[in-house]
Amino acid sequence: MLNKNVVLSCFVLFFASISFANAYETTAKNAILMDFETGEYLFEKGITEAVPPASMSKLMTVYILASKIKDGSIKLSDTFTVSENAWRKGGAATGGSTMFLAIDDNVTVEDLIKGIVIQSGNDACIVVAENISGSEEDFAVLMNKTAQKLGLKNSSFANSTGLPHPDQKMSMEDLAILSQHIIKEFPDLYHYFSEKEFTYNKIKQGNRNPLLYSMKGADGLKTGHTEEAGFCLAASAVKNGRRLIEVMSGMSSNKERSEESERLMSWGFREFNNYKILNAGQNIGEAKVWYGQQKIVPLTVAADVIKTVHKSKTGDIKVTAEYDEPIKAPIKKGQKIGDIKVEIEGLAPLNIPLVAATDVKEVGFWGKFWANIRYFVFGAK
């Protein structure tokens, strides 16, 4: 096998902006800013620390409910019954966030979603938990299993609401990843997060997300507040077709939460951008094939290669294809052949799978026989 290391391109990105905002600071105790498309972190402060998430943990309750709507086991028009337990733990008498549900109400799933994401109703969360799993305790087990499935490494759940509990913890990184999953997996349901008000039982309540009112393009996700957690926010916004996700906790007031969240989000849009380096299906090159009905297989990448880069960065981008050839047939379209290495000055290298662009079928016995003869006579070519 011959190792192939081909420099595909070496070029310079030049950015008009030359502002240097590398030392961003925030008063939030924990914060993350993530590019939705690339998953790259633009800012991080204590992002793996497991802290009380307050009502931001309701995002996991919504994720589980949305998953069941997506797989067809629950419909938006289905109704869930309000138990006395849900009313007592999450109702108006508690003084916490509530949808103002009444005992024995039959509430549509769609209204419960609105009650959770717009009104932050603790009663709505408990109703969802009990109707899906039988009890809030069993629903918490499901929440923890779902967290493991999603790769949330610093999260644990004891309830569906985010009310204070020593075992109710999440990290900013986990909340950003969970938010990314919600937006990606449930585009038909995500619009509920951007609705500014909802009326149930003739009681109108507004969405607590400050960015919905102050920032164009903001469309989610969830606020939180307890004495232990402080003022918190998981938010997302779109500008010029690019989406960012931020999660912040530990702020001292609603005013600080509003100001800090908008400032961090605006900084991310202003200071960074996404740049497409390679297109999905783009012809990258070709590799020799052994025992194939075709002598070469074209190479490509399965998905667009996009990199989030600080706008003040000026430097070379080097793209190299690394693979061994000849490739033994049969070869399947999409089969990994090697790697694309993207090197940007000042940043860690990016490795992308290099794949076959087409199928290559294997030759029969006589084809292999003559291939071996040619090899021994003429050598590898």
mmCIF file of C-alpha atoms in Angstrom:
data_model
loop_
_atom_site.group_PDB
_atom_site.id
_atom_site.type_symbol
_atom_site.label_atom_id
_atom_site.label_comp_id
_atom_site.label_asym_id
_atom_site.label_seq_id
_atom_site.Cartn_x
_atom_site.Cartn_y
_atom_site.Cartn_z
ATOM 1 C CA MET A 1 0.000 0.000 0.000
ATOM 2 C CA LEU A 2 1.272 3.420 -0.936
ATOM 3 C CA ASN A 3 0.630 6.351 1.389
ATOM 4 C CA LYS A 4 -0.775 9.369 -0.384
ATOM 5 C CA ASN A 5 -0.518 12.835 1.152
ATOM 6 C CA VAL A 6 -1.880 15.401 -1.276
ATOM 7 C CA VAL A 7 -2.081 19.118 -0.581
ATOM 8 C CA LEU A 8 -5.398 20.034 -2.164
ATOM 9 C CA SER A 9 -5.295 23.760 -1.540
ATOM 10 C CA CYS A 10 -3.465 26.380 0.415
ATOM 11 C CA PHE A 11 -5.052 29.766 0.531
ATOM 12 C CA VAL A 12 -5.472 32.828 2.718
ATOM 13 C CA LEU A 13 -8.651 34.074 4.328
ATOM 14 C CA PHE A 14 -8.689 37.820 4.749
ATOM 15 C CA PHE A 15 -11.236 39.453 6.965
ATOM 16 C CA ALA A 16 -12.190 43.114 6.810
ATOM 17 C CA SER A 17 -12.772 43.348 10.546
ATOM 18 C CA ILE A 18 -9.612 43.682 12.631
ATOM 19 C CA SER A 19 -11.166 44.191 16.075
ATOM 20 C CA PHE A 20 -9.461 42.099 18.723
ATOM 21 C CA ALA A 21 -12.026 40.947 21.278
ATOM 22 C CA ASN A 22 -10.235 37.860 22.535
ATOM 23 C CA ALA A 23 -10.584 38.687 26.232
ATOM 24 C CA TYR A 24 -14.380 38.759 26.558
ATOM 25 C CA GLU A 25 -15.705 38.815 30.107
ATOM 26 C CA THR A 26 -19.132 38.285 31.624
ATOM 27 C CA THR A 27 -20.578 38.649 35.114
ATOM 28 C CA ALA A 28 -22.371 35.308 34.728
ATOM 29 C CA LYS A 29 -20.831 32.629 36.944
ATOM 30 C CA ASN A 30 -21.088 30.022 34.182
ATOM 31 C CA ALA A 31 -21.562 30.658 30.473
ATOM 32 C CA ILE A 32 -21.153 29.135 27.029
ATOM 33 C CA LEU A 33 -21.633 30.471 23.523
ATOM 34 C CA MET A 34 -21.826 27.844 20.785
ATOM 35 C CA ASP A 35 -22.209 27.973 17.026
ATOM 36 C CA PHE A 36 -25.257 25.850 16.193
ATOM 37 C CA GLU A 37 -24.029 24.573 12.807
ATOM 38 C CA THR A 38 -20.422 23.708 13.622
ATOM 39 C CA GLY A 39 -20.863 22.998 17.333
ATOM 40 C CA GLU A 40 -17.762 25.055 18.096
ATOM 41 C CA TYR A 41 -17.510 26.968 21.358
ATOM 42 C CA LEU A 42 -16.924 30.712 20.915
ATOM 43 C CA PHE A 43 -16.874 31.473 24.634
ATOM 44 C CA GLU A 44 -16.722 29.289 27.719
ATOM 45 C CA LYS A 45 -16.655 29.923 31.435
ATOM 46 C CA GLY A 46 -17.073 27.013 33.823
ATOM 47 C CA ILE A 47 -18.991 25.104 31.169
ATOM 48 C CA THR A 48 -18.548 21.583 32.616
ATOM 49 C CA GLU A 49 -19.430 22.500 36.194
ATOM 50 C CA ALA A 50 -22.670 20.833 37.287
ATOM 51 C CA VAL A 51 -24.823 23.581 38.820
ATOM 52 C CA PRO A 52 -28.505 23.979 39.720
ATOM 53 C CA PRO A 53 -30.227 24.619 36.368
ATOM 54 C CA ALA A 54 -33.539 25.913 37.753
ATOM 55 C CA SER A 55 -36.235 25.935 35.059
ATOM 56 C CA MET A 56 -33.705 25.467 32.259
ATOM 57 C CA SER A 57 -33.928 21.750 33.109
ATOM 58 C CA LYS A 58 -37.504 21.884 31.774
ATOM 59 C CA LEU A 59 -35.802 21.616 28.371
ATOM 60 C CA MET A 60 -35.254 17.917 29.082
ATOM 61 C CA THR A 61 -38.944 17.488 29.917
ATOM 62 C CA VAL A 62 -39.805 19.150 26.606
ATOM 63 C CA TYR A 63 -37.234 17.021 24.746
ATOM 64 C CA ILE A 64 -38.776 13.773 25.996
ATOM 65 C CA LEU A 65 -42.315 14.928 25.204
ATOM 66 C CA ALA A 66 -41.259 16.147 21.744
ATOM 67 C CA SER A 67 -39.558 12.797 21.050
ATOM 68 C CA LYS A 68 -42.811 10.976 21.732
ATOM 69 C CA ILE A 69 -44.722 13.374 19.500
ATOM 70 C CA LYS A 70 -42.174 12.796 16.747
ATOM 71 C CA ASP A 71 -42.392 8.992 16.965
ATOM 72 C CA GLY A 72 -46.199 9.153 16.916
ATOM 73 C CA SER A 73 -46.867 7.693 20.369
ATOM 74 C CA ILE A 74 -48.310 11.040 21.532
ATOM 75 C CA LYS A 75 -50.254 13.630 19.522
ATOM 76 C CA LEU A 76 -50.565 17.360 20.101
ATOM 77 C CA SER A 77 -54.329 16.885 20.343
ATOM 78 C CA ASP A 78 -54.072 14.198 23.059
ATOM 79 C CA THR A 79 -55.196 15.234 26.533
ATOM 80 C CA PHE A 80 -53.431 14.660 29.852
ATOM 81 C CA THR A 81 -55.255 14.698 33.195
ATOM 82 C CA VAL A 82 -54.132 17.003 36.020
ATOM 83 C CA SER A 83 -53.614 15.122 39.278
ATOM 84 C CA GLU A 84 -53.972 16.580 42.748
ATOM 85 C CA ASN A 85 -50.225 15.997 43.180
ATOM 86 C CA ALA A 86 -49.402 18.138 40.130
ATOM 87 C CA TRP A 87 -51.748 20.845 41.381
ATOM 88 C CA ARG A 88 -50.292 20.829 44.898
ATOM 89 C CA LYS A 89 -46.620 20.751 43.839
ATOM 90 C CA GLY A 90 -46.862 23.115 40.874
ATOM 91 C CA GLY A 91 -50.079 25.065 41.211
ATOM 92 C CA ALA A 92 -50.769 28.674 42.099
ATOM 93 C CA ALA A 93 -50.695 28.011 45.864
ATOM 94 C CA THR A 94 -46.958 27.201 45.693
ATOM 95 C CA GLY A 95 -45.964 30.711 44.641
ATOM 96 C CA GLY A 96 -43.800 29.320 41.841
ATOM 97 C CA SER A 97 -44.171 29.433 38.087
ATOM 98 C CA THR A 98 -47.492 27.891 37.125
ATOM 99 C CA MET A 99 -49.864 27.375 34.230
ATOM 100 C CA PHE A 100 -52.808 27.689 36.670
ATOM 101 C CA LEU A 101 -54.089 24.180 35.992
ATOM 102 C CA ALA A 102 -57.022 22.837 38.009
ATOM 103 C CA ILE A 103 -57.388 19.352 39.480
ATOM 104 C CA ASP A 104 -58.930 16.903 36.984
ATOM 105 C CA ASP A 105 -58.454 19.278 34.053
ATOM 106 C CA ASN A 106 -57.968 17.471 30.755
ATOM 107 C CA VAL A 107 -55.322 19.558 29.007
ATOM 108 C CA THR A 108 -54.137 19.113 25.437
ATOM 109 C CA VAL A 109 -50.497 18.257 24.923
ATOM 110 C CA GLU A 110 -50.126 21.367 22.776
ATOM 111 C CA ASP A 111 -51.340 23.585 25.626
ATOM 112 C CA LEU A 112 -48.970 21.820 28.034
ATOM 113 C CA ILE A 113 -46.034 22.542 25.735
ATOM 114 C CA LYS A 114 -47.012 26.208 25.680
ATOM 115 C CA GLY A 115 -47.488 26.144 29.422
ATOM 116 C CA ILE A 116 -43.946 24.853 29.876
ATOM 117 C CA VAL A 117 -41.950 26.865 27.331
ATOM 118 C CA ILE A 118 -43.884 30.147 27.555
ATOM 119 C CA GLN A 119 -45.239 30.188 31.113
ATOM 120 C CA SER A 120 -42.607 27.898 32.714
ATOM 121 C CA GLY A 121 -45.403 26.028 34.465
ATOM 122 C CA ASN A 122 -44.216 23.608 37.118
ATOM 123 C CA ASP A 123 -47.687 22.087 37.178
ATOM 124 C CA ALA A 124 -47.522 21.479 33.416
ATOM 125 C CA CYS A 125 -44.197 19.646 33.780
ATOM 126 C CA ILE A 126 -45.509 17.376 36.518
ATOM 127 C CA VAL A 127 -48.615 16.568 34.460
ATOM 128 C CA VAL A 128 -46.396 15.593 31.524
ATOM 129 C CA ALA A 129 -44.144 13.497 33.776
ATOM 130 C CA GLU A 130 -47.016 11.626 35.410
ATOM 131 C CA ASN A 131 -48.869 10.942 32.165
ATOM 132 C CA ILE A 132 -45.755 9.650 30.391
ATOM 133 C CA SER A 133 -44.107 7.662 33.198
ATOM 134 C CA GLY A 134 -46.752 7.263 35.904
ATOM 135 C CA SER A 135 -44.882 9.358 38.459
ATOM 136 C CA GLU A 136 -42.398 12.207 38.510
ATOM 137 C CA GLU A 137 -39.835 9.915 40.130
ATOM 138 C CA ASP A 138 -40.035 7.421 37.267
ATOM 139 C CA PHE A 139 -39.939 10.277 34.769
ATOM 140 C CA ALA A 140 -36.679 11.466 36.370
ATOM 141 C CA VAL A 141 -35.233 8.018 35.657
ATOM 142 C CA LEU A 142 -36.204 8.496 32.011
ATOM 143 C CA MET A 143 -34.627 11.965 32.043
ATOM 144 C CA ASN A 144 -31.337 10.519 33.264
ATOM 145 C CA LYS A 145 -31.392 7.749 30.660
ATOM 146 C CA THR A 146 -32.090 10.307 27.937
ATOM 147 C CA ALA A 147 -29.226 12.463 29.175
ATOM 148 C CA GLN A 148 -26.865 9.497 28.838
ATOM 149 C CA LYS A 149 -28.149 8.767 25.327
ATOM 150 C CA LEU A 150 -27.500 12.378 24.291
ATOM 151 C CA GLY A 151 -24.001 12.364 25.790
ATOM 152 C CA LEU A 152 -24.743 14.858 28.551
ATOM 153 C CA LYS A 153 -21.853 14.140 30.885
ATOM 154 C CA ASN A 154 -22.558 16.524 33.746
ATOM 155 C CA SER A 155 -26.309 16.298 34.257
ATOM 156 C CA SER A 156 -28.537 14.518 36.761
ATOM 157 C CA PHE A 157 -32.259 14.834 37.310
ATOM 158 C CA ALA A 158 -34.556 14.295 40.277
ATOM 159 C CA ASN A 159 -37.661 16.098 38.988
ATOM 160 C CA SER A 160 -39.277 17.418 35.804
ATOM 161 C CA THR A 161 -39.445 21.061 36.876
ATOM 162 C CA GLY A 162 -36.014 22.216 37.992
ATOM 163 C CA LEU A 163 -37.247 22.992 41.498
ATOM 164 C CA PRO A 164 -34.362 22.862 44.025
ATOM 165 C CA HIS A 165 -33.065 19.367 44.733
ATOM 166 C CA PRO A 166 -29.499 18.258 45.543
ATOM 167 C CA ASP A 167 -29.545 15.796 42.628
ATOM 168 C CA GLN A 168 -30.876 18.285 40.064
ATOM 169 C CA LYS A 169 -27.737 19.494 38.265
ATOM 170 C CA MET A 170 -26.713 20.443 34.736
ATOM 171 C CA SER A 171 -23.699 22.061 33.118
ATOM 172 C CA MET A 172 -23.792 24.925 30.644
ATOM 173 C CA GLU A 173 -22.221 22.633 28.039
ATOM 174 C CA ASP A 174 -24.933 20.002 28.520
ATOM 175 C CA LEU A 175 -27.682 22.612 28.266
ATOM 176 C CA ALA A 176 -26.181 23.970 25.031
ATOM 177 C CA ILE A 177 -25.999 20.463 23.562
ATOM 178 C CA LEU A 178 -29.573 19.722 24.653
ATOM 179 C CA SER A 179 -30.747 23.001 23.099
ATOM 180 C CA GLN A 180 -28.960 22.076 19.868
ATOM 181 C CA HIS A 181 -30.761 18.713 19.806
ATOM 182 C CA ILE A 182 -34.172 20.340 20.366
ATOM 183 C CA ILE A 183 -33.672 22.783 17.501
ATOM 184 C CA LYS A 184 -32.309 20.117 15.126
ATOM 185 C CA GLU A 185 -34.684 17.272 15.920
ATOM 186 C CA PHE A 186 -37.988 19.091 16.332
ATOM 187 C CA PRO A 187 -38.243 21.901 13.764
ATOM 188 C CA ASP A 188 -42.042 21.528 13.664
ATOM 189 C CA LEU A 189 -42.325 22.174 17.406
ATOM 190 C CA TYR A 190 -39.540 24.664 18.001
ATOM 191 C CA HIS A 191 -41.703 27.676 17.098
ATOM 192 C CA TYR A 192 -43.446 27.436 20.486
ATOM 193 C CA PHE A 193 -40.287 28.749 22.148
ATOM 194 C CA SER A 194 -40.568 32.074 20.305
ATOM 195 C CA GLU A 195 -44.202 32.768 21.232
ATOM 196 C CA LYS A 196 -44.327 35.774 23.541
ATOM 197 C CA GLU A 197 -47.546 35.054 25.417
ATOM 198 C CA PHE A 198 -50.059 32.342 26.184
ATOM 199 C CA THR A 199 -53.477 32.453 27.819
ATOM 200 C CA TYR A 200 -54.859 29.508 29.789
ATOM 201 C CA ASN A 201 -57.903 29.571 32.082
ATOM 202 C CA LYS A 202 -58.328 33.220 31.037
ATOM 203 C CA ILE A 203 -54.941 34.075 32.566
ATOM 204 C CA LYS A 204 -52.443 35.576 30.126
ATOM 205 C CA GLN A 205 -48.728 35.244 30.842
ATOM 206 C CA GLY A 206 -45.760 36.499 28.887
ATOM 207 C CA ASN A 207 -42.631 34.630 27.883
ATOM 208 C CA ARG A 208 -39.834 35.448 30.342
ATOM 209 C CA ASN A 209 -37.041 35.247 27.729
ATOM 210 C CA PRO A 210 -35.689 38.826 27.541
ATOM 211 C CA LEU A 211 -34.017 38.354 24.150
ATOM 212 C CA LEU A 212 -37.386 37.781 22.457
ATOM 213 C CA TYR A 213 -38.156 41.433 23.104
ATOM 214 C CA SER A 214 -34.745 43.045 22.679
ATOM 215 C CA MET A 215 -32.925 41.131 19.915
ATOM 216 C CA LYS A 216 -34.086 40.585 16.363
ATOM 217 C CA GLY A 217 -33.778 36.919 15.421
ATOM 218 C CA ALA A 218 -34.029 35.564 18.984
ATOM 219 C CA ASP A 219 -36.396 32.581 19.064
ATOM 220 C CA GLY A 220 -35.819 30.563 22.252
ATOM 221 C CA LEU A 221 -35.262 28.839 24.590
ATOM 222 C CA LYS A 222 -35.799 28.923 28.407
ATOM 223 C CA THR A 223 -35.203 31.087 31.439
ATOM 224 C CA GLY A 224 -34.625 29.891 34.977
ATOM 225 C CA HIS A 225 -34.427 31.364 38.456
ATOM 226 C CA THR A 226 -34.042 30.061 41.977
ATOM 227 C CA GLU A 227 -32.203 31.546 44.921
ATOM 228 C CA GLU A 228 -29.437 28.944 44.589
ATOM 229 C CA ALA A 229 -29.117 29.083 40.784
ATOM 230 C CA GLY A 230 -29.547 32.829 40.370
ATOM 231 C CA PHE A 231 -30.983 34.198 37.153
ATOM 232 C CA CYS A 232 -30.331 31.882 34.190
ATOM 233 C CA LEU A 233 -31.024 31.689 30.480
ATOM 234 C CA ALA A 234 -30.631 29.212 27.640
ATOM 235 C CA ALA A 235 -31.120 31.211 24.443
ATOM 236 C CA SER A 236 -30.761 31.032 20.685
ATOM 237 C CA ALA A 237 -30.870 33.592 17.895
ATOM 238 C CA VAL A 238 -30.378 33.716 14.136
ATOM 239 C CA LYS A 239 -28.657 36.486 12.198
ATOM 240 C CA ASN A 240 -27.929 36.388 8.461
ATOM 241 C CA GLY A 241 -28.757 32.695 8.381
ATOM 242 C CA ARG A 242 -26.352 31.810 11.206
ATOM 243 C CA ARG A 243 -27.571 30.522 14.573
ATOM 244 C CA LEU A 244 -25.863 30.815 17.952
ATOM 245 C CA ILE A 245 -26.795 29.151 21.244
ATOM 246 C CA GLU A 246 -25.856 30.603 24.619
ATOM 247 C CA VAL A 247 -26.427 29.380 28.153
ATOM 248 C CA MET A 248 -25.716 31.508 31.234
ATOM 249 C CA SER A 249 -26.350 31.069 34.952
ATOM 250 C CA GLY A 250 -25.613 32.671 38.299
ATOM 251 C CA MET A 251 -26.632 36.245 37.518
ATOM 252 C CA SER A 252 -27.962 38.422 40.315
ATOM 253 C CA SER A 253 -31.010 40.032 38.722
ATOM 254 C CA ASN A 254 -33.403 39.905 35.808
ATOM 255 C CA LYS A 255 -31.814 43.121 34.509
ATOM 256 C CA GLU A 256 -28.329 41.591 34.600
ATOM 257 C CA ARG A 257 -29.587 38.476 32.833
ATOM 258 C CA SER A 258 -31.156 40.573 30.095
ATOM 259 C CA GLU A 259 -28.076 42.742 29.569
ATOM 260 C CA GLU A 260 -25.456 39.994 29.768
ATOM 261 C CA SER A 261 -27.295 37.591 27.494
ATOM 262 C CA GLU A 262 -27.774 40.186 24.769
ATOM 263 C CA ARG A 263 -24.191 41.400 25.106
ATOM 264 C CA LEU A 264 -22.700 37.899 24.753
ATOM 265 C CA MET A 265 -24.952 36.962 21.840
ATOM 266 C CA SER A 266 -24.204 40.235 20.021
ATOM 267 C CA TRP A 267 -20.469 39.720 20.569
ATOM 268 C CA GLY A 268 -20.643 36.260 19.025
ATOM 269 C CA PHE A 269 -22.387 37.487 15.896
ATOM 270 C CA ARG A 270 -20.058 40.464 15.600
ATOM 271 C CA GLU A 271 -16.726 38.757 16.178
ATOM 272 C CA PHE A 272 -17.119 35.346 14.494
ATOM 273 C CA ASN A 273 -18.348 33.943 11.226
ATOM 274 C CA ASN A 274 -18.650 30.582 9.482
ATOM 275 C CA TYR A 275 -16.602 29.827 6.374
ATOM 276 C CA LYS A 276 -17.245 26.934 4.025
ATOM 277 C CA ILE A 277 -14.002 25.173 3.133
ATOM 278 C CA LEU A 278 -15.340 22.161 1.180
ATOM 279 C CA ASN A 279 -18.740 21.259 -0.254
ATOM 280 C CA ALA A 280 -20.484 17.920 0.247
ATOM 281 C CA GLY A 281 -19.976 15.807 -2.876
ATOM 282 C CA GLN A 282 -17.149 18.023 -4.126
ATOM 283 C CA ASN A 283 -14.535 16.176 -6.214
ATOM 284 C CA ILE A 284 -11.507 15.974 -3.935
ATOM 285 C CA GLY A 285 -9.389 13.692 -6.102
ATOM 286 C CA GLU A 286 -9.148 10.008 -6.927
ATOM 287 C CA ALA A 287 -7.470 6.862 -5.621
ATOM 288 C CA LYS A 288 -6.266 3.798 -7.488
ATOM 289 C CA VAL A 289 -8.329 0.638 -7.061
ATOM 290 C CA TRP A 290 -7.124 -2.978 -6.801
ATOM 291 C CA TYR A 291 -9.376 -5.776 -8.089
ATOM 292 C CA GLY A 292 -12.005 -3.255 -9.193
ATOM 293 C CA GLN A 293 -14.115 -2.995 -12.341
ATOM 294 C CA GLN A 294 -12.911 0.627 -12.432
ATOM 295 C CA LYS A 295 -9.244 1.485 -12.006
ATOM 296 C CA ILE A 296 -9.909 4.567 -9.872
ATOM 297 C CA VAL A 297 -12.497 5.717 -7.350
ATOM 298 C CA PRO A 298 -13.362 9.423 -7.009
ATOM 299 C CA LEU A 299 -13.041 10.864 -3.523
ATOM 300 C CA THR A 300 -15.219 13.392 -1.717
ATOM 301 C CA VAL A 301 -16.576 14.500 1.661
ATOM 302 C CA ALA A 302 -20.033 13.450 2.861
ATOM 303 C CA ALA A 303 -20.992 16.820 4.346
ATOM 304 C CA ASP A 304 -20.027 20.451 3.952
ATOM 305 C CA VAL A 305 -16.848 21.331 5.848
ATOM 306 C CA ILE A 306 -17.537 24.572 7.685
ATOM 307 C CA LYS A 307 -15.289 26.259 10.218
ATOM 308 C CA THR A 308 -16.148 28.974 12.713
ATOM 309 C CA VAL A 309 -13.351 31.555 12.681
ATOM 310 C CA HIS A 310 -12.775 34.812 14.534
ATOM 311 C CA LYS A 311 -13.173 37.669 12.055
ATOM 312 C CA SER A 312 -9.892 39.247 13.140
ATOM 313 C CA LYS A 313 -7.961 36.144 12.085
ATOM 314 C CA THR A 314 -5.819 36.444 8.980
ATOM 315 C CA GLY A 315 -3.920 33.319 7.998
ATOM 316 C CA ASP A 316 -3.357 30.368 5.731
ATOM 317 C CA ILE A 317 -5.781 27.502 5.379
ATOM 318 C CA LYS A 318 -4.111 24.292 4.228
ATOM 319 C CA VAL A 319 -6.293 21.369 3.092
ATOM 320 C CA THR A 320 -4.574 17.971 2.734
ATOM 321 C CA ALA A 321 -5.960 14.580 1.668
ATOM 322 C CA GLU A 322 -4.353 11.616 3.427
ATOM 323 C CA TYR A 323 -5.043 8.023 2.298
ATOM 324 C CA ASP A 324 -3.409 4.745 1.302
ATOM 325 C CA GLU A 325 -3.787 3.318 -2.199
ATOM 326 C CA PRO A 326 -4.634 1.168 -4.047
ATOM 327 C CA ILE A 327 -8.018 0.581 -2.402
ATOM 328 C CA LYS A 328 -9.172 -3.026 -2.597
ATOM 329 C CA ALA A 329 -12.563 -3.551 -4.236
ATOM 330 C CA PRO A 330 -15.433 -3.885 -3.594
ATOM 331 C CA ILE A 331 -15.899 -0.273 -2.478
ATOM 332 C CA LYS A 332 -19.180 1.204 -1.297
ATOM 333 C CA LYS A 333 -20.224 4.795 -1.878
ATOM 334 C CA GLY A 334 -19.612 6.704 1.352
ATOM 335 C CA GLN A 335 -16.957 4.224 2.538
ATOM 336 C CA LYS A 336 -14.158 5.934 4.419
ATOM 337 C CA ILE A 337 -10.953 5.936 2.380
ATOM 338 C CA GLY A 338 -8.813 8.330 4.400
ATOM 339 C CA ASP A 339 -8.911 11.759 6.002
ATOM 340 C CA ILE A 340 -9.027 15.403 5.023
ATOM 341 C CA LYS A 341 -6.853 17.509 7.291
ATOM 342 C CA VAL A 342 -7.750 21.193 7.528
ATOM 343 C CA GLU A 343 -5.075 23.381 9.078
ATOM 344 C CA ILE A 344 -5.855 26.997 9.932
ATOM 345 C CA GLU A 345 -3.095 29.168 11.292
ATOM 346 C CA GLY A 346 -3.420 29.499 15.057
ATOM 347 C CA LEU A 347 -6.168 26.870 15.435
ATOM 348 C CA ALA A 348 -6.226 23.146 16.165
ATOM 349 C CA PRO A 349 -6.300 20.967 13.006
ATOM 350 C CA LEU A 350 -9.671 19.702 11.796
ATOM 351 C CA ASN A 351 -9.929 16.090 10.573
ATOM 352 C CA ILE A 352 -12.778 15.126 8.206
ATOM 353 C CA PRO A 353 -13.447 11.629 6.776
ATOM 354 C CA LEU A 354 -12.486 11.273 3.085
ATOM 355 C CA VAL A 355 -15.018 8.946 1.436
ATOM 356 C CA ALA A 356 -15.657 7.157 -1.843
ATOM 357 C CA ALA A 357 -17.947 9.119 -4.147
ATOM 358 C CA THR A 358 -19.192 6.007 -6.008
ATOM 359 C CA ASP A 359 -19.472 2.245 -5.739
ATOM 360 C CA VAL A 360 -16.737 0.138 -7.339
ATOM 361 C CA LYS A 361 -17.589 -3.512 -7.937
ATOM 362 C CA GLU A 362 -15.076 -6.324 -7.598
ATOM 363 C CA VAL A 363 -13.845 -8.135 -10.724
ATOM 364 C CA GLY A 364 -14.252 -11.888 -11.082
ATOM 365 C CA PHE A 365 -11.656 -14.666 -10.928
ATOM 366 C CA TRP A 366 -10.068 -13.962 -14.322
ATOM 367 C CA GLY A 367 -10.002 -10.253 -13.678
ATOM 368 C CA LYS A 368 -8.027 -10.856 -10.496
ATOM 369 C CA PHE A 369 -5.770 -13.335 -12.340
ATOM 370 C CA TRP A 370 -4.799 -10.806 -15.009
ATOM 371 C CA ALA A 371 -4.446 -8.052 -12.409
ATOM 372 C CA ASN A 372 -1.892 -10.207 -10.577
ATOM 373 C CA ILE A 373 -0.039 -10.925 -13.834
ATOM 374 C CA ARG A 374 0.150 -7.220 -14.641
ATOM 375 C CA TYR A 375 1.411 -6.513 -11.144
ATOM 376 C CA PHE A 376 4.224 -9.079 -11.306
ATOM 377 C CA VAL A 377 5.204 -8.025 -14.848
ATOM 378 C CA PHE A 378 4.867 -4.264 -14.662
ATOM 379 C CA GLY A 379 4.753 -3.608 -10.907
ATOM 380 C CA ALA A 380 2.384 -1.300 -9.079
ATOM 381 C CA LYS A 381 1.166 1.570 -11.253
#
